[in-house]
Coordinates of N, CA, C and O in Angstrom, one line a residue:
M7 N 30.5 10.0 -12.0 CA 29.7 8.8 -11.9 C 29.7 8.3 -10.4 O 30.8 8.2 -9.8
R8 N 28.5 8.1 -9.9 CA 28.4 7.7 -8.5 C 28.5 6.2 -8.4 O 27.9 5.5 -9.2
K9 N 29.1 5.8 -7.3 CA 29.1 4.3 -7.0 C 27.8 3.9 -6.5 O 27.1 4.6 -5.8
C10 N 27.4 2.7 -6.8 CA 26.2 2.1 -6.3 C 26.2 2.1 -4.7 O 27.2 1.8 -4.1
Q11 N 25.1 2.6 -4.1 CA 25.0 2.7 -2.7 C 24.5 1.4 -2.0 O 24.5 1.4 -0.8
T12 N 24.1 0.4 -2.8 CA 23.7 -0.8 -2.2 C 24.9 -1.6 -1.6 O 25.9 -1.8 -2.3
P13 N 24.8 -2.1 -0.4 CA 25.9 -2.8 0.2 C 26.2 -4.1 -0.5 O 25.3 -4.7 -1.1
H14 N 27.4 -4.6 -0.4 CA 27.7 -5.9 -1.0 C 27.4 -7.0 0.0 O 27.8 -6.9 1.2
L15 N 26.7 -8.0 -0.5 CA 26.4 -9.1 0.4 C 26.9 -10.4 -0.3 O 26.8 -10.5 -1.5
T16 N 27.4 -11.3 0.5 CA 27.9 -12.5 0.0 C 26.8 -13.5 -0.2 O 25.7 -13.3 0.5
E17 N 27.0 -14.5 -1.0 CA 26.0 -15.5 -1.2 C 25.7 -16.2 0.2 O 24.5 -16.5 0.5
E18 N 26.7 -16.4 1.0 CA 26.5 -17.1 2.3 C 25.6 -16.2 3.2 O 24.8 -16.8 3.9
E19 N 25.8 -14.9 3.2 CA 25.0 -14.0 4.0 C 23.5 -14.1 3.6 O 22.6 -14.2 4.4
I20 N 23.3 -14.1 2.3 CA 21.9 -14.1 1.7 C 21.3 -15.4 2.1 O 20.1 -15.5 2.5
K21 N 22.0 -16.5 1.9 CA 21.5 -17.8 2.3 C 21.1 -17.9 3.8 O 20.1 -18.5 4.1
A22 N 22.0 -17.4 4.6 CA 21.7 -17.5 6.1 C 20.5 -16.7 6.4 O 19.7 -17.1 7.2
R23 N 20.4 -15.5 5.8 CA 19.2 -14.7 6.1 C 17.9 -15.3 5.5 O 16.8 -15.2 6.1
F24 N 18.0 -16.0 4.4 CA 16.9 -16.7 3.9 C 16.4 -17.8 4.9 O 15.2 -17.9 5.1
L25 N 17.4 -18.5 5.4 CA 17.0 -19.6 6.4 C 16.3 -19.0 7.6 O 15.3 -19.5 8.0
D26 N 16.7 -17.8 8.1 CA 16.0 -17.1 9.2 C 14.6 -16.8 8.8 O 13.7 -17.0 9.6
V27 N 14.4 -16.2 7.6 CA 13.1 -15.8 7.2 C 12.2 -17.0 7.0 O 11.1 -17.0 7.4
F28 N 12.7 -18.0 6.3 CA 11.9 -19.2 6.1 C 11.5 -19.9 7.4 O 10.4 -20.3 7.5
N29 N 12.5 -20.0 8.3 CA 12.1 -20.6 9.6 C 11.1 -19.7 10.3 O 10.2 -20.3 11.1
T30 N 11.0 -18.4 10.2 CA 10.0 -17.6 10.7 C 8.6 -18.0 10.1 O 7.6 -18.1 10.8
L31 N 8.6 -18.2 8.8 CA 7.4 -18.7 8.1 C 6.9 -20.0 8.7 O 5.7 -20.2 8.9
V32 N 7.9 -20.9 8.8 CA 7.5 -22.3 9.3 C 6.9 -22.2 10.7 O 6.0 -23.0 11.0
S33 N 7.3 -21.3 11.5 CA 6.8 -21.2 12.8 C 5.3 -20.8 12.8 O 4.6 -21.1 13.8
D34 N 4.8 -20.2 11.8 CA 3.4 -19.8 11.6 C 2.8 -20.5 10.4 O 1.9 -20.0 9.7
K35 N 3.2 -21.7 10.2 CA 2.9 -22.5 9.0 C 1.4 -22.7 8.8 O 0.9 -22.4 7.7
E36 N 0.6 -23.1 9.8 CA -0.8 -23.4 9.5 C -1.6 -22.1 9.1 O -2.4 -22.2 8.2
R37 N -1.3 -21.0 9.7 CA -2.0 -19.8 9.3 C -1.7 -19.4 7.8 O -2.5 -19.1 7.0
L38 N -0.4 -19.5 7.5 CA 0.1 -19.2 6.2 C -0.5 -20.2 5.2 O -0.9 -19.7 4.1
L39 N -0.6 -21.4 5.5 CA -1.2 -22.4 4.6 C -2.6 -22.1 4.3 O -3.1 -22.3 3.2
D40 N -3.3 -21.7 5.4 CA -4.8 -21.3 5.2 C -4.9 -20.2 4.3 O -5.8 -20.1 3.4
E41 N -4.0 -19.1 4.4 CA -4.0 -18.0 3.5 C -3.8 -18.4 2.1 O -4.4 -17.9 1.2
C42 N -2.8 -19.3 1.9 CA -2.4 -19.8 0.6 C -3.6 -20.5 -0.1 O -3.9 -20.3 -1.2
R43 N -4.3 -21.3 0.7 CA -5.4 -22.0 0.2 C -6.5 -21.1 -0.3 O -7.1 -21.2 -1.4
T44 N -6.7 -20.0 0.5 CA -7.7 -19.0 0.1 C -7.3 -18.3 -1.2 O -8.1 -18.1 -2.1
M45 N -6.0 -17.9 -1.3 CA -5.5 -17.2 -2.5 C -5.6 -18.2 -3.7 O -6.0 -17.7 -4.8
Q46 N -5.2 -19.4 -3.5 CA -5.2 -20.4 -4.6 C -6.6 -20.6 -5.1 O -6.9 -20.6 -6.3
A47 N -7.6 -20.7 -4.2 CA -9.0 -20.8 -4.6 C -9.5 -19.6 -5.4 O -10.2 -19.8 -6.4
A48 N -9.1 -18.4 -4.9 CA -9.5 -17.2 -5.6 C -8.9 -17.2 -7.0 O -9.6 -16.8 -8.0
L49 N -7.7 -17.6 -7.1 CA -7.0 -17.5 -8.4 C -7.5 -18.6 -9.4 O -7.5 -18.3 -10.6
T50 N -7.9 -19.7 -8.9 CA -8.4 -20.8 -9.8 C -9.8 -20.7 -10.1 O -10.3 -21.4 -11.0
D51 N -10.5 -19.8 -9.4 CA -12.0 -19.6 -9.8 C -12.0 -18.6 -11.0 O -12.0 -17.4 -10.8
T52 N -12.1 -19.2 -12.2 CA -12.0 -18.3 -13.4 C -13.4 -18.3 -14.1 O -13.5 -18.0 -15.3
R53 N -14.4 -18.5 -13.3 CA -15.8 -18.5 -13.9 C -16.1 -17.2 -14.6 O -16.6 -17.2 -15.7
S54 N -15.8 -16.1 -14.0 CA -16.1 -14.8 -14.7 C -15.2 -14.6 -15.9 O -15.8 -14.1 -17.0
L55 N -14.0 -15.0 -15.9 CA -13.1 -14.9 -17.1 C -13.6 -15.9 -18.2 O -13.7 -15.5 -19.3
D56 N -14.0 -17.1 -17.8 CA -14.5 -18.1 -18.7 C -15.8 -17.5 -19.4 O -16.0 -17.7 -20.6
S57 N -16.6 -16.9 -18.6 CA -17.9 -16.3 -19.2 C -17.6 -15.2 -20.2 O -18.2 -15.2 -21.3
E58 N -16.7 -14.4 -19.8 CA -16.3 -13.3 -20.8 C -15.6 -13.9 -22.0 O -15.9 -13.4 -23.1
I59 N -14.8 -14.9 -21.9 CA -14.2 -15.6 -23.0 C -15.2 -16.2 -23.9 O -15.2 -16.0 -25.1
A60 N -16.2 -16.9 -23.3 CA -17.3 -17.5 -24.1 C -18.1 -16.4 -24.9 O -18.4 -16.6 -26.1
T61 N -18.3 -15.3 -24.2 CA -19.1 -14.2 -24.9 C -18.3 -13.7 -26.1 O -18.9 -13.4 -27.1
L62 N -17.0 -13.5 -25.9 CA -16.2 -12.9 -27.0 C -16.0 -14.0 -28.1 O -16.1 -13.6 -29.3
L63 N -15.9 -15.2 -27.8 CA -15.9 -16.2 -28.9 C -17.1 -16.2 -29.7 O -17.1 -16.4 -30.9
S64 N -18.3 -16.1 -29.0 CA -19.6 -16.1 -29.7 C -19.6 -14.8 -30.5 O -20.1 -14.9 -31.7
E65 N -19.2 -13.7 -30.0 CA -19.2 -12.4 -30.8 C -18.3 -12.6 -32.0 O -18.7 -12.2 -33.1
M66 N -17.2 -13.2 -31.9 CA -16.3 -13.3 -33.0 C -16.9 -14.3 -34.1 O -16.7 -14.0 -35.3
E67 N -17.6 -15.3 -33.6 CA -18.3 -16.2 -34.5 C -19.4 -15.5 -35.3 O -19.5 -15.6 -36.5
V68 N -20.1 -14.6 -34.6 CA -21.2 -13.9 -35.3 C -20.6 -12.9 -36.3 O -21.0 -12.8 -37.4
V69 N -19.5 -12.2 -35.9 CA -18.9 -11.2 -36.8 C -18.3 -11.9 -38.0 O -18.4 -11.4 -39.1
A70 N -17.7 -13.1 -37.8 CA -17.1 -13.8 -38.9 C -18.2 -14.2 -39.9 O -18.0 -14.1 -41.1
E71 N -19.3 -14.6 -39.4 CA -20.5 -15.0 -40.3 C -21.0 -13.7 -41.0 O -21.3 -13.8 -42.2
L72 N -21.1 -12.6 -40.3 CA -21.6 -11.4 -40.9 C -20.6 -10.9 -42.0 O -21.0 -10.5 -43.1
T73 N -19.3 -11.1 -41.8 CA -18.3 -10.7 -42.7 C -18.4 -11.6 -44.0 O -18.3 -11.1 -45.1
K74 N -18.6 -12.9 -43.7 CA -18.7 -13.8 -44.8 C -19.9 -13.5 -45.7 O -19.8 -13.4 -47.0
R75 N -21.0 -13.1 -45.1 CA -22.2 -12.7 -45.8 C -22.0 -11.4 -46.6 O -22.5 -11.3 -47.7
C76 N -21.3 -10.5 -46.0 CA -21.0 -9.2 -46.6 C -20.2 -9.5 -47.9 O -20.5 -8.9 -48.9
I77 N -19.2 -10.3 -47.8 CA -18.4 -10.6 -49.0 C -19.2 -11.3 -50.0 O -19.1 -11.0 -51.2
E78 N -20.0 -12.3 -49.6 CA -20.8 -13.0 -50.6 C -21.8 -12.1 -51.3 O -22.0 -12.2 -52.5
E79 N -22.4 -11.2 -50.5 CA -23.4 -10.3 -51.1 C -22.7 -9.3 -52.1 O -23.2 -9.0 -53.1
N80 N -21.5 -8.9 -51.7 CA -20.7 -8.0 -52.6 C -20.4 -8.8 -53.9 O -20.3 -8.2 -55.0
S81 N -20.1 -10.1 -53.8 CA -19.7 -10.8 -55.0 C -20.9 -11.2 -55.9 O -20.7 -11.5 -57.1
T82 N -22.1 -11.1 -55.4 CA -23.3 -11.5 -56.2 C -24.2 -10.4 -56.5 O -25.1 -10.5 -57.4
T83 N -24.1 -9.3 -55.8 CA -25.0 -8.2 -56.0 C -24.2 -6.9 -56.3 O -23.3 -6.6 -55.5
A84 N -24.6 -6.1 -57.3 CA -24.0 -4.9 -57.5 C -24.3 -3.9 -56.4 O -25.5 -3.8 -56.0
Q85 N -23.3 -3.3 -55.8 CA -23.5 -2.3 -54.7 C -22.4 -1.3 -54.7 O -21.4 -1.5 -55.3
N86 N -22.7 -0.2 -54.0 CA -21.7 0.9 -53.9 C -20.5 0.3 -53.1 O -20.6 -0.1 -52.0
Q87 N -19.3 0.4 -53.8 CA -18.1 -0.2 -53.2 C -17.6 0.6 -52.0 O -17.1 0.0 -51.0
A88 N -17.9 1.9 -51.9 CA -17.5 2.6 -50.7 C -18.3 2.2 -49.5 O -17.8 2.0 -48.4
A89 N -19.6 2.0 -49.8 CA -20.5 1.5 -48.7 C -20.1 0.1 -48.2 O -20.1 -0.2 -47.0
Y90 N -19.8 -0.8 -49.2 CA -19.3 -2.1 -48.9 C -18.1 -2.1 -48.1 O -17.9 -2.8 -47.1
L91 N -17.1 -1.3 -48.5 CA -15.8 -1.2 -47.8 C -16.0 -0.7 -46.4 O -15.3 -1.2 -45.4
E92 N -16.8 0.3 -46.2 CA -17.1 0.8 -44.9 C -17.7 -0.3 -44.0 O -17.3 -0.4 -42.9
R93 N -18.7 -1.0 -44.6 CA -19.3 -2.1 -43.8 C -18.3 -3.2 -43.5 O -18.2 -3.7 -42.3
Y94 N -17.5 -3.6 -44.5 CA -16.5 -4.7 -44.3 C -15.5 -4.2 -43.3 O -15.1 -5.0 -42.4
N95 N -15.0 -3.0 -43.4 CA -13.9 -2.5 -42.5 C -14.5 -2.4 -41.0 O -13.8 -2.7 -40.1
G96 N -15.8 -2.0 -40.9 CA -16.4 -2.0 -39.6 C -16.5 -3.4 -38.9 O -16.2 -3.5 -37.8
L97 N -16.8 -4.3 -39.8 CA -16.9 -5.7 -39.3 C -15.5 -6.2 -38.9 O -15.3 -6.9 -37.9
A98 N -14.5 -5.9 -39.8 CA -13.1 -6.4 -39.5 C -12.6 -5.7 -38.2 O -12.0 -6.4 -37.4
E99 N -12.9 -4.5 -38.0 CA -12.5 -3.8 -36.8 C -13.2 -4.4 -35.6 O -12.5 -4.6 -34.5
R100 N -14.4 -4.7 -35.7 CA -15.2 -5.3 -34.6 C -14.6 -6.6 -34.2 O -14.4 -6.9 -33.0
Y101 N -14.2 -7.4 -35.2 CA -13.6 -8.7 -35.0 C -12.3 -8.6 -34.3 O -12.0 -9.3 -33.3
E102 N -11.4 -7.7 -34.8 CA -10.1 -7.5 -34.2 C -10.1 -7.0 -32.8 O -9.3 -7.3 -32.0
T103 N -11.1 -6.1 -32.5 CA -11.3 -5.6 -31.1 C -11.7 -6.8 -30.2 O -11.1 -6.9 -29.1
A104 N -12.6 -7.6 -30.6 CA -13.0 -8.8 -29.8 C -11.8 -9.7 -29.7 O -11.6 -10.3 -28.6
K105 N -11.0 -9.9 -30.7 CA -9.9 -10.8 -30.7 C -8.9 -10.3 -29.7 O -8.3 -11.1 -28.9
A106 N -8.6 -9.0 -29.7 CA -7.6 -8.4 -28.8 C -8.1 -8.6 -27.3 O -7.3 -8.9 -26.4
K107 N -9.4 -8.4 -27.1 CA -9.9 -8.5 -25.7 C -9.8 -10.0 -25.3 O -9.5 -10.3 -24.2
L108 N -10.1 -10.9 -26.2 CA -10.0 -12.3 -26.0 C -8.6 -12.7 -25.6 O -8.4 -13.5 -24.6
E109 N -7.6 -12.2 -26.3 CA -6.2 -12.6 -26.0 C -5.8 -12.1 -24.7 O -5.1 -12.7 -23.9
K110 N -6.3 -10.9 -24.3 CA -6.0 -10.3 -22.9 C -6.6 -11.2 -21.9 O -5.9 -11.5 -20.8
L111 N -7.8 -11.6 -22.1 CA -8.5 -12.4 -21.1 C -7.8 -13.8 -20.9 O -7.6 -14.3 -19.8
Q112 N -7.4 -14.4 -22.1 CA -6.8 -15.7 -22.1 C -5.4 -15.6 -21.4 O -5.0 -16.5 -20.6
A113 N -4.7 -14.5 -21.6 CA -3.4 -14.2 -20.9 C -3.6 -14.1 -19.4 O -2.8 -14.6 -18.6
A114 N -4.7 -13.3 -19.0 CA -5.0 -13.1 -17.6 C -5.3 -14.5 -16.9 O -4.8 -14.7 -15.8
K115 N -6.0 -15.3 -17.6 CA -6.4 -16.6 -17.1 C -5.1 -17.5 -16.9 O -4.9 -18.1 -15.9
A116 N -4.3 -17.4 -17.9 CA -3.0 -18.2 -17.9 C -2.1 -17.7 -16.7 O -1.5 -18.5 -16.0
Q117 N -2.1 -16.4 -16.5 CA -1.3 -15.8 -15.4 C -1.8 -16.3 -14.1 O -1.0 -16.6 -13.2
R118 N -3.1 -16.3 -14.0 CA -3.7 -16.7 -12.7 C -3.4 -18.2 -12.4 O -3.1 -18.5 -11.3
K119 N -3.5 -19.0 -13.5 CA -3.2 -20.4 -13.3 C -1.8 -20.6 -12.9 O -1.5 -21.4 -12.0
A120 N -0.9 -19.9 -13.5 CA 0.6 -20.0 -13.2 C 0.8 -19.6 -11.8 O 1.6 -20.2 -11.1
K121 N 0.2 -18.5 -11.4 CA 0.4 -18.0 -10.0 C -0.2 -19.0 -9.0 O 0.4 -19.3 -8.0
A122 N -1.3 -19.6 -9.3 CA -1.9 -20.6 -8.4 C -1.0 -21.8 -8.3 O -0.8 -22.4 -7.2
E123 N -0.3 -22.2 -9.4 CA 0.7 -23.3 -9.4 C 1.9 -22.9 -8.6 O 2.4 -23.7 -7.8
D124 N 2.3 -21.7 -8.7 CA 3.5 -21.2 -7.8 C 3.1 -21.3 -6.4 O 3.9 -21.7 -5.5
I125 N 1.9 -20.9 -6.0 CA 1.4 -20.9 -4.6 C 1.3 -22.4 -4.2 O 1.7 -22.7 -3.1
G126 N 0.9 -23.3 -5.1 CA 0.8 -24.7 -4.7 C 2.2 -25.2 -4.4 O 2.4 -26.0 -3.5
G127 N 3.2 -24.8 -5.2 CA 4.6 -25.3 -5.0 C 5.1 -24.7 -3.6 O 5.7 -25.4 -2.9
F128 N 4.8 -23.5 -3.4 CA 5.1 -22.9 -2.1 C 4.5 -23.6 -0.9 O 5.2 -24.0 0.1
M129 N 3.2 -23.9 -1.1 CA 2.5 -24.7 0.0 C 3.1 -26.0 0.2 O 3.3 -26.5 1.4
F130 N 3.4 -26.7 -0.9 CA 4.0 -28.0 -0.8 C 5.3 -28.0 0.0 O 5.6 -28.8 0.9
E131 N 6.2 -27.0 -0.4 CA 7.5 -26.9 0.3 C 7.3 -26.5 1.8 O 7.9 -27.1 2.7
L132 N 6.4 -25.6 2.1 CA 6.2 -25.2 3.4 C 5.6 -26.3 4.3 O 6.1 -26.5 5.4
A133 N 4.7 -27.1 3.7 CA 4.2 -28.2 4.5 C 5.2 -29.3 4.8 O 5.1 -30.0 5.8
E134 N 6.2 -29.4 4.0 CA 7.3 -30.4 4.1 C 8.1 -30.1 5.4 O 8.7 -31.0 5.9
Y135 N 8.2 -28.9 5.8 CA 9.1 -28.5 6.9 C 8.3 -28.3 8.2 O 7.4 -27.4 8.3
G136 N 8.6 -29.0 9.2 CA 8.0 -28.9 10.5 C 9.0 -28.3 11.5 O 8.7 -27.6 12.4
E137 N 10.2 -28.6 11.3 CA 11.3 -28.1 12.2 C 12.1 -27.0 11.4 O 12.2 -27.0 10.2
P138 N 12.7 -26.2 12.1 CA 13.6 -25.1 11.5 C 14.7 -25.8 10.6 O 15.2 -26.9 11.0
I139 N 14.9 -25.2 9.5 CA 16.0 -25.8 8.6 C 17.3 -25.1 8.9 O 17.3 -23.9 9.3
T140 N 18.4 -25.9 8.8 CA 19.7 -25.3 9.1 C 20.6 -25.3 7.9 O 21.7 -24.6 8.0
E141 N 20.2 -25.9 6.8 CA 21.0 -25.9 5.6 C 20.2 -25.3 4.4 O 19.1 -25.7 4.2
F142 N 20.9 -24.5 3.6 CA 20.3 -23.9 2.5 C 20.0 -25.0 1.4 O 20.7 -25.9 1.2
D143 N 18.8 -24.8 0.8 CA 18.4 -25.8 -0.2 C 18.0 -25.0 -1.5 O 17.1 -24.2 -1.5
D144 N 18.8 -25.2 -2.6 CA 18.5 -24.5 -3.8 C 17.1 -24.7 -4.3 O 16.4 -23.7 -4.8
R145 N 16.6 -25.9 -4.3 CA 15.3 -26.2 -4.8 C 14.2 -25.4 -4.0 O 13.3 -24.9 -4.5
L146 N 14.4 -25.4 -2.7 CA 13.5 -24.6 -1.8 C 13.5 -23.2 -2.2 O 12.4 -22.6 -2.4
W147 N 14.6 -22.6 -2.3 CA 14.8 -21.2 -2.7 C 14.0 -20.9 -4.0 O 13.2 -20.0 -4.1
L148 N 14.3 -21.8 -5.0 CA 13.7 -21.5 -6.3 C 12.1 -21.7 -6.3 O 11.4 -21.1 -7.1
T149 N 11.7 -22.5 -5.4 CA 10.2 -22.8 -5.3 C 9.5 -21.7 -4.5 O 8.4 -21.3 -4.9
V150 N 10.1 -21.2 -3.5 CA 9.3 -20.3 -2.6 C 9.6 -18.8 -2.9 O 8.8 -17.9 -2.6
I151 N 10.8 -18.4 -3.4 CA 11.2 -17.0 -3.5 C 10.8 -16.5 -4.9 O 11.0 -17.1 -5.9
D152 N 10.2 -15.3 -4.9 CA 9.9 -14.6 -6.1 C 11.0 -13.6 -6.4 O 11.7 -13.6 -7.4
I153 N 11.2 -12.7 -5.4 CA 12.2 -11.6 -5.6 C 12.8 -11.3 -4.2 O 12.1 -11.3 -3.2
V154 N 14.1 -11.0 -4.2 CA 14.7 -10.5 -3.0 C 15.3 -9.1 -3.3 O 16.0 -8.9 -4.4
T155 N 15.0 -8.1 -2.5 CA 15.4 -6.8 -2.7 C 16.4 -6.4 -1.6 O 16.2 -6.6 -0.4
V156 N 17.6 -5.9 -2.0 CA 18.6 -5.5 -1.1 C 18.5 -4.0 -0.9 O 18.5 -3.2 -1.9
H157 N 18.3 -3.5 0.3 CA 18.1 -2.1 0.6 C 19.5 -1.5 1.0 O 20.5 -2.2 1.3
R158 N 19.6 -0.2 0.9 CA 20.8 0.5 1.1 C 21.4 0.3 2.5 O 22.6 0.3 2.7
D159 N 20.5 0.1 3.5 CA 21.0 -0.2 4.8 C 21.4 -1.7 5.1 O 21.7 -2.1 6.2
G160 N 21.4 -2.5 4.0 CA 21.8 -3.8 4.1 C 20.7 -4.8 4.4 O 20.8 -6.0 4.4
R161 N 19.5 -4.3 4.7 CA 18.3 -5.2 5.0 C 17.9 -5.8 3.7 O 18.1 -5.3 2.6
L162 N 17.2 -6.9 3.8 CA 16.7 -7.6 2.6 C 15.2 -7.8 2.8 O 14.7 -8.0 3.9
T163 N 14.5 -7.6 1.7 CA 13.0 -7.9 1.6 C 12.9 -9.1 0.8 O 13.3 -9.1 -0.4
F164 N 12.4 -10.2 1.4 CA 12.1 -11.4 0.7 C 10.6 -11.4 0.3 O 9.7 -11.3 1.1
K165 N 10.4 -11.5 -1.0 CA 9.0 -11.6 -1.5 C 8.8 -13.0 -2.0 O 9.6 -13.5 -2.9
F166 N 7.8 -13.7 -1.4 CA 7.6 -15.1 -1.7 C 6.6 -15.2 -2.9 O 5.9 -14.3 -3.2
Q167 N 6.5 -16.4 -3.4 CA 5.6 -16.7 -4.5 C 4.2 -16.4 -4.2 O 3.4 -16.1 -5.1
T168 N 3.8 -16.4 -2.9 CA 2.5 -16.1 -2.5 C 2.2 -14.6 -2.5 O 1.0 -14.2 -2.3
G169 N 3.2 -13.8 -2.6 CA 3.0 -12.3 -2.5 C 3.4 -11.8 -1.2 O 3.6 -10.6 -1.0
H170 N 3.5 -12.7 -0.2 CA 4.0 -12.3 1.2 C 5.4 -11.7 1.1 O 6.2 -12.2 0.4
E171 N 5.6 -10.7 1.9 CA 6.9 -10.1 2.0 C 7.4 -10.1 3.4 O 6.6 -9.9 4.3
M172 N 8.7 -10.3 3.6 CA 9.3 -10.3 4.9 C 10.5 -9.5 4.8 O 11.4 -9.7 4.0
L173 N 10.7 -8.5 5.7 CA 11.9 -7.6 5.8 C 12.8 -8.3 6.8 O 12.4 -8.6 7.9
E174 N 14.0 -8.5 6.4 CA 15.0 -9.1 7.3 C 16.2 -8.2 7.5 O 16.6 -7.5 6.6

């Protein structure tokens, strides 16, 4: 069994390196805030998703009505049950397909909204700081950092909520 090749870093080292990276961001704050506003606007513009969702809801409503009529027709008129089941199953499959697509679109919309909120939190925190920070702040870390990757050579990649990455 091989030992992990990633170097050991103390909490203090990681915090100090975070401060360096964050202070680098603060030095170019206005450009970064402009980029964040652009990203946030793109994420919150869900018109195309809303249109697709509305189309699928309409489709599901039509299919539900067709299914209801199919069942009513079967209960009042003698018909070939194999043909009825084929028609019913086709409608049920059509409905389930639309429902699955709808759920994916709604999840995508929710993800975009959550990401836009993360970026908003990042922007708020970044805007708060005009001078370099000298003390680690847990709340700042939790608001601005998405992932930190430790490389074998001891370098760290800080990935921020905006998607920006900085190698330190």
